Amino acid sequence: MSSKQPLGLYRRAFSTCQPEPTLPVSTGHAQALSNSYFAQLIAFFYGQDDQGLRRQAFDDILWVVLGWLEALKMIDYRKEAFGDSEWTGAEWRKPFAQRALEFYHLAERGWDTALCAGGMLWSPYLDPYKNAITNELYISASVGMYLYYGDRNERYLFNAIRGHEWLRNSNMTNKQGLYTDGFHISNDKGVGEKLCDVRDEMVYTYNQGVLLSGLRGLAEATGDEGYLSEGFKLVDAVVTSENRVGEIVRDGILTEKCDIGGYCSQDGHTFKGIFFHHLTLFCEPLPNISSNKTLSEATRSKHLERCTDLHNFIRKNAAAAWSTRNPKGIVGTWWGSPKHVSPSERFETILDPGAVDTRNGGGVGGPLSIPMDSAAGGDLNDRGRGRTVESHSGGLAALRAVLQAAERS
C-alpha cells in the first residue's frame, strides 16, 4: 500500500503540480480497507450469475475473464503487501482462477477462420460481426491468462499473439490510427461473402484502451518492445485526434461522441473509464524478469519515460472529470462540458462518414441531441441518463490514473 495520502496527490495533480506535504496512512487502516473490499469480492463471486453470463456474447464473456484475472492480481498483491503473518485471501486463488478458466474456454469458441481469415466473432447469436472490442479483449485476456493464471500455459500466449497479428492486419484502424468499431461481412453471393468488407467507422474511446493492457502483457511475456511502441503510437493517436477523423479528444479532454449530444447509453457511460483503466495497466512499471524473456533496463526506462510524458494529459482529464461532480459528489459523463450555456442551446454530434453509433442507440450521421432545457438547473450532465454509477466510475478511473502516475514520478 502507498504511504502517501491520496487526497494530497490529487491536490498536487490538479493545482500547480508541485509536491505538498502528505499524511501517512497506517498499515492497519490500509489492510482493513483492503479486507473490506476483498470480502465484497468474495460475496460477488457467489452472487455472480455465471449461468446467465455463459449465454452472452463473446465480449461479455471476456469481460468476466478479465475481472477474475484482476482478482488474482489482487491476491498476489495482498500477499506481497501484508506478508505471511496476515490474512491475504490466498485460499481464494484457486476458485477465482477456476472461474476465469471456465469463461476463457467459453470465449475461445469465438475464434473463427471461416470469415475474414480469422478473428473473434462478436456474438454467436447475431449476424457475423468482427469488432475491435471482442478481439482486443481476447488478446488482453489471453496474455493475462498466461501471466496471471499460474501455469504459464503457452496455449494462452499463442492465442494472444495470433489474435494480435489478426487485428493488426485487419484494416480496422482509420487514417488517424484509431480503431473503428468493426467489420460486417457482406451479404453478396460473390467474393465478398467471407471478407471483412463493410467497416463501421464509429470510434469509441474504450476501443483505444483495452488493447493497451494486452500490448503491455505481450511485451512482458515475449520481451518484444515493439508491442510497447505500438501502444504508445495508439495513445498518441488518441491524444492528437482533436479536429481529425474519429475525434475523441476536445480541448485536451477525452470525449465520447455521445457526451456532446447527451444521449450516451449505459455502455457509453463506461467507455472513458475503461480507457483510463487500461492506460493505467499499460503504464505499470515493467518487471525485470529473470529469464530469456527479460526486458532490458533501457526498454523499461524508456517505457517509464514515455508514460511520464502522458502525465499532463492524465491530470487534465482527471481534473475535468472531478469538476463535473454534483452536490452529491457524483461525477458526470461529459468531462469537458461548458459551464455556462443558454436554456435553448443544443449540442449536436456530427459523426464521421460511414460511422453508426450502435453502442448508444444512434444512427448514421448522429442522432438528435437533447436540448439544454431538458437539463435540470442548466447542468449538461443532467441530460439523458444523467449521472450514473458508470459515469462516476469513469471519474474514479481517471483519478486512479493520476495517483498511479504520481507514485511513479
Short mmCIF file of C-alpha atoms in Angstrom, two decimals:
data_model
loop_
_atom_site.label_atom_id
_atom_site.label_comp_id
_atom_site.label_asym_id
_atom_site.label_seq_id
_atom_site.Cartn_x
_atom_site.Cartn_y
_atom_site.Cartn_z
CA MET A 1 0.00 0.00 0.00
CA SER A 2 1.14 3.55 -0.67
CA SER A 3 2.43 5.53 2.27
CA LYS A 4 1.11 8.72 0.68
CA GLN A 5 -2.30 10.20 1.38
CA PRO A 6 -4.24 10.10 -1.94
CA LEU A 7 -6.04 13.44 -1.49
CA GLY A 8 -2.73 15.20 -1.26
CA LEU A 9 -1.66 13.68 -4.54
CA TYR A 10 -4.90 14.76 -6.21
CA ARG A 11 -4.44 18.33 -4.99
CA ARG A 12 -0.93 18.26 -6.34
CA ALA A 13 -2.13 16.97 -9.68
CA PHE A 14 -4.94 19.50 -10.05
CA SER A 15 -3.13 22.66 -8.98
CA THR A 16 0.48 23.60 -9.55
CA CYS A 17 1.77 20.04 -9.89
CA GLN A 18 4.22 20.83 -7.08
CA PRO A 19 4.76 18.40 -4.17
CA GLU A 20 2.89 19.16 -0.97
CA PRO A 21 3.04 17.53 2.47
CA THR A 22 1.13 14.28 2.65
CA LEU A 23 -0.21 12.36 5.61
CA PRO A 24 0.78 8.76 6.22
CA VAL A 25 -1.83 6.01 6.01
CA SER A 26 -1.37 3.41 8.71
CA THR A 27 -0.74 -0.13 7.57
CA GLY A 28 -3.61 -1.31 9.77
CA HIS A 29 -6.08 1.09 8.17
CA ALA A 30 -4.93 0.15 4.66
CA GLN A 31 -5.27 -3.53 5.42
CA ALA A 32 -8.73 -3.08 6.94
CA LEU A 33 -9.86 -1.23 3.84
CA SER A 34 -8.41 -3.91 1.56
CA ASN A 35 -10.07 -6.64 3.64
CA SER A 36 -13.42 -4.89 3.31
CA TYR A 37 -13.18 -4.81 -0.49
CA PHE A 38 -11.94 -8.38 -0.59
CA ALA A 39 -14.95 -9.54 1.44
CA GLN A 40 -17.21 -7.86 -1.10
CA LEU A 41 -15.34 -9.63 -3.87
CA ILE A 42 -16.00 -13.00 -2.23
CA ALA A 43 -19.69 -12.14 -1.96
CA PHE A 44 -19.72 -11.18 -5.63
CA PHE A 45 -18.11 -14.49 -6.54
CA TYR A 46 -21.13 -16.30 -5.12
CA GLY A 47 -23.67 -13.78 -6.39
CA GLN A 48 -22.48 -13.54 -9.99
CA ASP A 49 -24.99 -15.03 -12.41
CA ASP A 50 -22.41 -17.15 -14.21
CA GLN A 51 -25.07 -19.30 -15.89
CA GLY A 52 -26.69 -16.27 -17.46
CA LEU A 53 -23.33 -14.85 -18.49
CA ARG A 54 -22.38 -18.08 -20.23
CA ARG A 55 -25.14 -17.38 -22.78
CA GLN A 56 -23.98 -13.86 -23.60
CA ALA A 57 -21.88 -12.57 -26.49
CA PHE A 58 -18.17 -13.35 -26.54
CA ASP A 59 -17.17 -9.85 -25.45
CA ASP A 60 -19.35 -10.15 -22.33
CA ILE A 61 -17.72 -13.48 -21.53
CA LEU A 62 -14.25 -11.98 -21.91
CA TRP A 63 -15.06 -9.12 -19.52
CA VAL A 64 -15.71 -11.83 -16.92
CA VAL A 65 -12.29 -13.37 -17.58
CA LEU A 66 -10.53 -10.01 -17.15
CA GLY A 67 -12.43 -9.35 -13.94
CA TRP A 68 -11.30 -12.57 -12.26
CA LEU A 69 -7.75 -12.14 -13.51
CA GLU A 70 -7.77 -8.79 -11.70
CA ALA A 71 -8.95 -10.66 -8.60
CA LEU A 72 -5.95 -13.00 -8.88
CA LYS A 73 -3.64 -10.00 -9.14
CA MET A 74 -5.27 -8.55 -6.04
CA ILE A 75 -4.49 -11.71 -4.06
CA ASP A 76 -0.88 -11.67 -5.25
CA TYR A 77 -0.60 -8.02 -4.26
CA ARG A 78 -2.05 -8.67 -0.80
CA LYS A 79 0.47 -11.48 -0.24
CA GLU A 80 3.29 -9.14 -1.15
CA ALA A 81 1.98 -6.18 0.86
CA PHE A 82 0.81 -7.92 4.05
CA GLY A 83 3.24 -10.80 4.38
CA ASP A 84 2.75 -14.29 5.74
CA SER A 85 1.67 -13.13 9.20
CA GLU A 86 -1.62 -11.62 7.99
CA TRP A 87 -4.65 -12.97 6.14
CA THR A 88 -4.20 -12.46 2.41
CA GLY A 89 -7.11 -14.45 0.97
CA ALA A 90 -4.72 -16.81 -0.80
CA GLU A 91 -7.18 -19.68 -0.32
CA TRP A 92 -9.46 -17.93 -2.81
CA ARG A 93 -6.92 -18.03 -5.61
CA LYS A 94 -7.99 -21.45 -6.83
CA PRO A 95 -11.77 -20.75 -7.14
CA PHE A 96 -11.14 -17.33 -8.69
CA ALA A 97 -8.71 -18.88 -11.19
CA GLN A 98 -11.20 -21.64 -12.00
CA ARG A 99 -13.90 -19.08 -12.75
CA ALA A 100 -11.54 -17.25 -15.11
CA LEU A 101 -10.55 -20.51 -16.82
CA GLU A 102 -14.14 -21.68 -17.35
CA PHE A 103 -15.12 -18.44 -19.05
CA TYR A 104 -11.90 -18.32 -21.05
CA HIS A 105 -12.69 -21.75 -22.51
CA LEU A 106 -16.12 -20.45 -23.49
CA ALA A 107 -14.57 -17.40 -25.15
CA GLU A 108 -12.13 -19.49 -27.18
CA ARG A 109 -15.09 -20.80 -29.16
CA GLY A 110 -15.46 -17.37 -30.69
CA TRP A 111 -12.28 -17.66 -32.74
CA ASP A 112 -13.39 -18.16 -36.34
CA THR A 113 -11.41 -18.79 -39.52
CA ALA A 114 -14.33 -19.22 -41.93
CA LEU A 115 -14.86 -15.46 -42.16
CA CYS A 116 -12.23 -12.76 -42.58
CA ALA A 117 -9.43 -15.36 -42.29
CA GLY A 118 -9.58 -15.32 -38.50
CA GLY A 119 -10.57 -13.14 -35.59
CA MET A 120 -13.15 -13.33 -32.85
CA LEU A 121 -16.85 -13.17 -33.60
CA TRP A 122 -18.76 -10.67 -31.51
CA SER A 123 -21.74 -12.94 -30.84
CA PRO A 124 -22.78 -16.48 -31.78
CA TYR A 125 -26.43 -15.40 -31.92
CA LEU A 126 -26.37 -12.42 -34.32
CA ASP A 127 -25.28 -11.72 -37.88
CA PRO A 128 -21.49 -12.16 -38.15
CA TYR A 129 -19.63 -9.12 -36.89
CA LYS A 130 -15.92 -8.94 -36.11
CA ASN A 131 -15.33 -5.91 -33.99
CA ALA A 132 -12.40 -4.29 -32.26
CA ILE A 133 -13.53 -4.73 -28.68
CA THR A 134 -14.04 -8.51 -28.79
CA ASN A 135 -10.66 -9.10 -30.41
CA GLU A 136 -8.89 -6.68 -28.06
CA LEU A 137 -10.48 -8.37 -25.06
CA TYR A 138 -9.37 -11.74 -26.41
CA ILE A 139 -5.78 -10.53 -26.72
CA SER A 140 -5.76 -8.96 -23.25
CA ALA A 141 -7.48 -11.95 -21.62
CA SER A 142 -5.24 -14.49 -23.35
CA VAL A 143 -1.97 -12.88 -22.33
CA GLY A 144 -3.48 -12.26 -18.89
CA MET A 145 -4.20 -15.97 -18.54
CA TYR A 146 -0.58 -16.67 -19.49
CA LEU A 147 0.85 -14.19 -16.97
CA TYR A 148 -1.52 -14.45 -14.01
CA TYR A 149 -3.45 -17.74 -14.09
CA GLY A 150 -0.46 -19.55 -12.71
CA ASP A 151 0.74 -22.25 -15.10
CA ARG A 152 2.33 -20.15 -17.91
CA ASN A 153 0.47 -22.26 -20.47
CA GLU A 154 1.92 -21.49 -23.92
CA ARG A 155 -1.51 -22.02 -25.46
CA TYR A 156 -2.71 -18.74 -23.96
CA LEU A 157 0.32 -16.86 -25.25
CA PHE A 158 -0.17 -18.39 -28.70
CA ASN A 159 -3.78 -17.19 -28.72
CA ALA A 160 -2.73 -13.68 -27.72
CA ILE A 161 -0.05 -13.46 -30.41
CA ARG A 162 -2.36 -14.92 -33.07
CA GLY A 163 -5.18 -12.57 -32.08
CA HIS A 164 -2.88 -9.56 -32.18
CA GLU A 165 -1.50 -10.47 -35.60
CA TRP A 166 -5.01 -10.81 -36.99
CA LEU A 167 -6.14 -7.49 -35.52
CA ARG A 168 -3.07 -5.68 -36.80
CA ASN A 169 -3.69 -6.98 -40.32
CA SER A 170 -7.47 -6.50 -40.29
CA ASN A 171 -7.51 -2.90 -41.55
CA MET A 172 -9.62 -1.87 -38.57
CA THR A 173 -7.88 1.49 -37.97
CA ASN A 174 -8.76 4.76 -39.66
CA LYS A 175 -6.41 7.38 -41.11
CA GLN A 176 -5.69 8.77 -37.64
CA GLY A 177 -4.63 5.33 -36.43
CA LEU A 178 -7.67 4.89 -34.18
CA TYR A 179 -9.62 1.65 -34.02
CA THR A 180 -13.03 1.82 -35.62
CA ASP A 181 -15.86 -0.28 -34.21
CA GLY A 182 -15.58 -3.28 -36.51
CA PHE A 183 -16.45 -5.13 -39.69
CA HIS A 184 -19.67 -6.57 -41.02
CA ILE A 185 -19.40 -9.27 -43.66
CA SER A 186 -21.00 -8.51 -47.00
CA ASN A 187 -24.18 -10.39 -47.87
CA ASP A 188 -23.18 -10.58 -51.51
CA LYS A 189 -23.17 -14.06 -53.04
CA GLY A 190 -19.84 -13.42 -54.66
CA VAL A 191 -16.30 -13.00 -53.45
CA GLY A 192 -17.19 -10.62 -50.63
CA GLU A 193 -19.24 -13.04 -48.60
CA LYS A 194 -16.31 -14.21 -46.46
CA LEU A 195 -14.40 -10.93 -46.25
CA CYS A 196 -14.47 -8.15 -43.67
CA ASP A 197 -15.57 -5.57 -46.21
CA VAL A 198 -18.17 -3.32 -44.53
CA ARG A 199 -16.42 -1.26 -41.85
CA ASP A 200 -18.31 0.79 -39.27
CA GLU A 201 -16.23 3.97 -38.96
CA MET A 202 -17.52 4.76 -35.46
CA VAL A 203 -14.69 5.44 -32.99
CA TYR A 204 -15.16 4.83 -29.26
CA THR A 205 -12.69 5.65 -26.50
CA TYR A 206 -12.72 2.17 -24.98
CA ASN A 207 -11.65 0.57 -28.26
CA GLN A 208 -8.41 2.52 -27.94
CA GLY A 209 -7.90 1.45 -24.32
CA VAL A 210 -8.47 -2.28 -23.92
CA LEU A 211 -5.73 -3.20 -26.38
CA LEU A 212 -3.16 -1.32 -24.27
CA SER A 213 -3.17 -3.83 -21.42
CA GLY A 214 -2.82 -6.63 -23.96
CA LEU A 215 0.16 -4.97 -25.61
CA ARG A 216 1.90 -4.45 -22.29
CA GLY A 217 1.26 -8.09 -21.39
CA LEU A 218 2.67 -9.26 -24.71
CA ALA A 219 5.79 -7.16 -24.17
CA GLU A 220 6.25 -8.67 -20.72
CA ALA A 221 5.61 -12.21 -21.95
CA THR A 222 7.81 -12.08 -25.05
CA GLY A 223 10.44 -9.43 -24.33
CA ASP A 224 9.48 -7.69 -27.61
CA GLU A 225 9.46 -3.93 -27.06
CA GLY A 226 7.66 -3.47 -30.38
CA TYR A 227 4.39 -4.08 -28.54
CA LEU A 228 5.13 -1.09 -26.30
CA SER A 229 5.91 1.10 -29.30
CA GLU A 230 2.58 0.11 -30.82
CA GLY A 231 0.80 1.01 -27.60
CA PHE A 232 2.37 4.47 -27.41
CA LYS A 233 1.52 5.06 -31.07
CA LEU A 234 -2.12 4.28 -30.30
CA VAL A 235 -2.14 6.59 -27.26
CA ASP A 236 -0.58 9.35 -29.37
CA ALA A 237 -3.33 8.86 -31.95
CA VAL A 238 -5.92 9.39 -29.20
CA VAL A 239 -4.26 12.49 -27.72
CA THR A 240 -3.81 14.14 -31.15
CA SER A 241 -7.24 13.23 -32.53
CA GLU A 242 -8.78 16.66 -31.94
CA ASN A 243 -10.20 18.14 -35.17
CA ARG A 244 -9.29 14.97 -37.04
CA VAL A 245 -11.14 11.91 -38.25
CA GLY A 246 -12.55 9.95 -35.33
CA GLU A 247 -12.03 12.85 -32.91
CA ILE A 248 -12.29 11.66 -29.29
CA VAL A 249 -10.39 14.49 -27.60
CA ARG A 250 -11.79 18.02 -27.33
CA ASP A 251 -9.77 20.79 -25.69
CA GLY A 252 -7.38 18.12 -24.44
CA ILE A 253 -10.14 16.15 -22.69
CA LEU A 254 -11.24 12.64 -23.65
CA THR A 255 -14.76 12.94 -25.05
CA GLU A 256 -17.18 10.29 -26.24
CA LYS A 257 -19.29 11.36 -29.22
CA CYS A 258 -22.45 10.76 -27.21
CA ASP A 259 -21.24 13.07 -24.41
CA ILE A 260 -21.87 16.14 -26.55
CA GLY A 261 -25.40 15.25 -27.59
CA GLY A 262 -26.27 13.88 -24.17
CA TYR A 263 -27.53 10.55 -25.48
CA CYS A 264 -25.00 8.08 -24.01
CA SER A 265 -26.29 4.61 -23.18
CA GLN A 266 -25.30 2.69 -20.05
CA ASP A 267 -22.41 1.23 -22.07
CA GLY A 268 -21.37 4.67 -23.32
CA HIS A 269 -21.11 5.92 -19.74
CA THR A 270 -18.41 3.32 -19.05
CA PHE A 271 -16.14 3.86 -22.04
CA LYS A 272 -13.79 6.63 -20.84
CA GLY A 273 -13.28 4.85 -17.53
CA ILE A 274 -12.32 1.68 -19.41
CA PHE A 275 -9.79 3.66 -21.44
CA PHE A 276 -8.11 5.08 -18.33
CA HIS A 277 -8.16 1.73 -16.52
CA HIS A 278 -6.23 0.05 -19.33
CA LEU A 279 -3.93 3.04 -19.84
CA THR A 280 -3.03 2.71 -16.15
CA LEU A 281 -2.30 -1.00 -16.63
CA PHE A 282 -0.21 -0.22 -19.71
CA CYS A 283 1.93 2.22 -17.73
CA GLU A 284 2.61 -0.05 -14.76
CA PRO A 285 6.39 -0.42 -14.42
CA LEU A 286 7.70 -3.41 -16.33
CA PRO A 287 9.33 -6.20 -14.31
CA ASN A 288 12.90 -7.33 -14.69
CA ILE A 289 12.14 -10.96 -15.44
CA SER A 290 14.95 -13.39 -14.76
CA SER A 291 14.55 -15.49 -17.91
CA ASN A 292 15.24 -15.45 -21.61
CA LYS A 293 12.32 -13.04 -21.97
CA THR A 294 13.90 -10.30 -19.87
CA LEU A 295 13.17 -6.75 -20.94
CA SER A 296 16.30 -4.64 -20.92
CA GLU A 297 16.84 -1.82 -18.46
CA ALA A 298 16.83 0.59 -21.41
CA THR A 299 13.41 -0.67 -22.53
CA ARG A 300 11.96 -0.39 -19.05
CA SER A 301 13.37 3.13 -18.61
CA LYS A 302 12.04 4.23 -21.99
CA HIS A 303 8.61 2.85 -21.13
CA LEU A 304 8.57 4.80 -17.85
CA GLU A 305 9.76 7.96 -19.60
CA ARG A 306 7.07 7.77 -22.28
CA CYS A 307 4.39 7.18 -19.66
CA THR A 308 5.68 10.18 -17.71
CA ASP A 309 5.12 12.27 -20.83
CA LEU A 310 1.41 11.44 -20.52
CA HIS A 311 1.05 12.87 -17.03
CA ASN A 312 -0.27 16.27 -18.15
CA PHE A 313 -2.96 14.61 -20.28
CA ILE A 314 -3.95 12.33 -17.40
CA ARG A 315 -4.04 15.16 -14.85
CA LYS A 316 -6.09 17.43 -17.10
CA ASN A 317 -8.68 14.72 -17.68
CA ALA A 318 -8.92 13.77 -14.03
CA ALA A 319 -9.37 17.41 -13.04
CA ALA A 320 -12.04 17.85 -15.70
CA ALA A 321 -13.89 14.73 -14.52
CA TRP A 322 -13.69 15.85 -10.88
CA SER A 323 -15.10 19.28 -11.80
CA THR A 324 -18.37 17.71 -13.01
CA ARG A 325 -19.44 16.48 -9.56
CA ASN A 326 -22.93 17.48 -8.47
CA PRO A 327 -23.84 18.46 -4.87
CA LYS A 328 -23.95 14.74 -4.00
CA GLY A 329 -20.40 14.29 -5.31
CA ILE A 330 -21.33 12.18 -8.36
CA VAL A 331 -19.18 12.65 -11.47
CA GLY A 332 -20.86 13.38 -14.79
CA THR A 333 -20.13 11.74 -18.12
CA TRP A 334 -19.19 14.84 -20.21
CA TRP A 335 -15.99 15.94 -18.51
CA GLY A 336 -15.43 18.92 -20.81
CA SER A 337 -18.98 20.26 -20.74
CA PRO A 338 -19.38 24.07 -20.89
CA LYS A 339 -20.29 25.60 -17.55
CA HIS A 340 -22.40 28.49 -18.84
CA VAL A 341 -24.96 27.88 -21.60
CA SER A 342 -28.34 29.28 -22.56
CA PRO A 343 -31.50 27.19 -21.96
CA SER A 344 -32.26 26.99 -25.69
CA GLU A 345 -28.79 25.87 -26.72
CA ARG A 346 -28.39 22.44 -28.32
CA PHE A 347 -25.28 20.31 -28.61
CA GLU A 348 -25.32 18.03 -31.61
CA THR A 349 -22.91 15.27 -32.56
CA ILE A 350 -21.65 15.00 -36.11
CA LEU A 351 -20.35 11.52 -36.83
CA ASP A 352 -17.71 10.62 -39.38
CA PRO A 353 -18.92 9.36 -42.78
CA GLY A 354 -19.73 5.67 -42.51
CA ALA A 355 -19.99 5.76 -38.71
CA VAL A 356 -23.01 4.24 -36.97
CA ASP A 357 -23.25 4.82 -33.21
CA THR A 358 -24.92 1.50 -32.40
CA ARG A 359 -23.50 1.37 -28.86
CA ASN A 360 -25.55 4.42 -27.94
CA GLY A 361 -28.66 3.75 -30.00
CA GLY A 362 -27.77 6.26 -32.66
CA GLY A 363 -27.93 6.21 -36.42
CA VAL A 364 -25.74 7.28 -39.32
CA GLY A 365 -24.62 10.89 -39.14
CA GLY A 366 -25.55 11.39 -35.49
CA PRO A 367 -28.77 11.12 -33.53
CA LEU A 368 -30.82 14.10 -32.41
CA SER A 369 -29.26 15.91 -29.49
CA ILE A 370 -31.05 16.52 -26.21
CA PRO A 371 -31.77 20.24 -25.75
CA MET A 372 -30.36 22.27 -22.91
CA ASP A 373 -33.83 22.91 -21.41
CA SER A 374 -34.07 19.20 -20.50
CA ALA A 375 -31.17 19.60 -18.06
CA ALA A 376 -32.21 20.45 -14.54
CA GLY A 377 -30.59 23.64 -13.29
CA GLY A 378 -28.72 24.16 -16.56
CA ASP A 379 -26.33 21.25 -15.98
CA LEU A 380 -25.38 19.50 -19.21
CA ASN A 381 -24.53 16.35 -17.28
CA ASP A 382 -28.16 16.03 -16.19
CA ARG A 383 -29.34 15.32 -19.73
CA GLY A 384 -30.21 11.83 -20.93
CA ARG A 385 -29.37 9.21 -18.29
CA GLY A 386 -27.86 11.90 -16.07
CA ARG A 387 -25.14 10.94 -13.62
CA THR A 388 -24.82 7.20 -13.04
CA VAL A 389 -22.63 4.69 -11.26
CA GLU A 390 -20.95 4.17 -14.64
CA SER A 391 -20.16 7.85 -15.17
CA HIS A 392 -18.87 8.09 -11.60
CA SER A 393 -16.65 5.03 -12.03
CA GLY A 394 -15.14 6.68 -15.09
CA GLY A 395 -14.11 9.63 -12.99
CA LEU A 396 -12.61 7.32 -10.39
CA ALA A 397 -10.61 5.54 -13.11
CA ALA A 398 -9.14 8.89 -14.15
CA LEU A 399 -8.32 9.71 -10.52
CA ARG A 400 -6.63 6.34 -10.10
CA ALA A 401 -4.56 7.07 -13.20
CA VAL A 402 -3.40 10.32 -11.55
CA LEU A 403 -2.46 8.54 -8.35
CA GLN A 404 -0.52 5.83 -10.18
CA ALA A 405 1.26 8.44 -12.30
CA ALA A 406 2.20 10.46 -9.20
CA GLU A 407 3.60 7.39 -7.46
CA ARG A 408 5.81 6.63 -10.46
CA SER A 409 7.16 10.16 -10.70
#
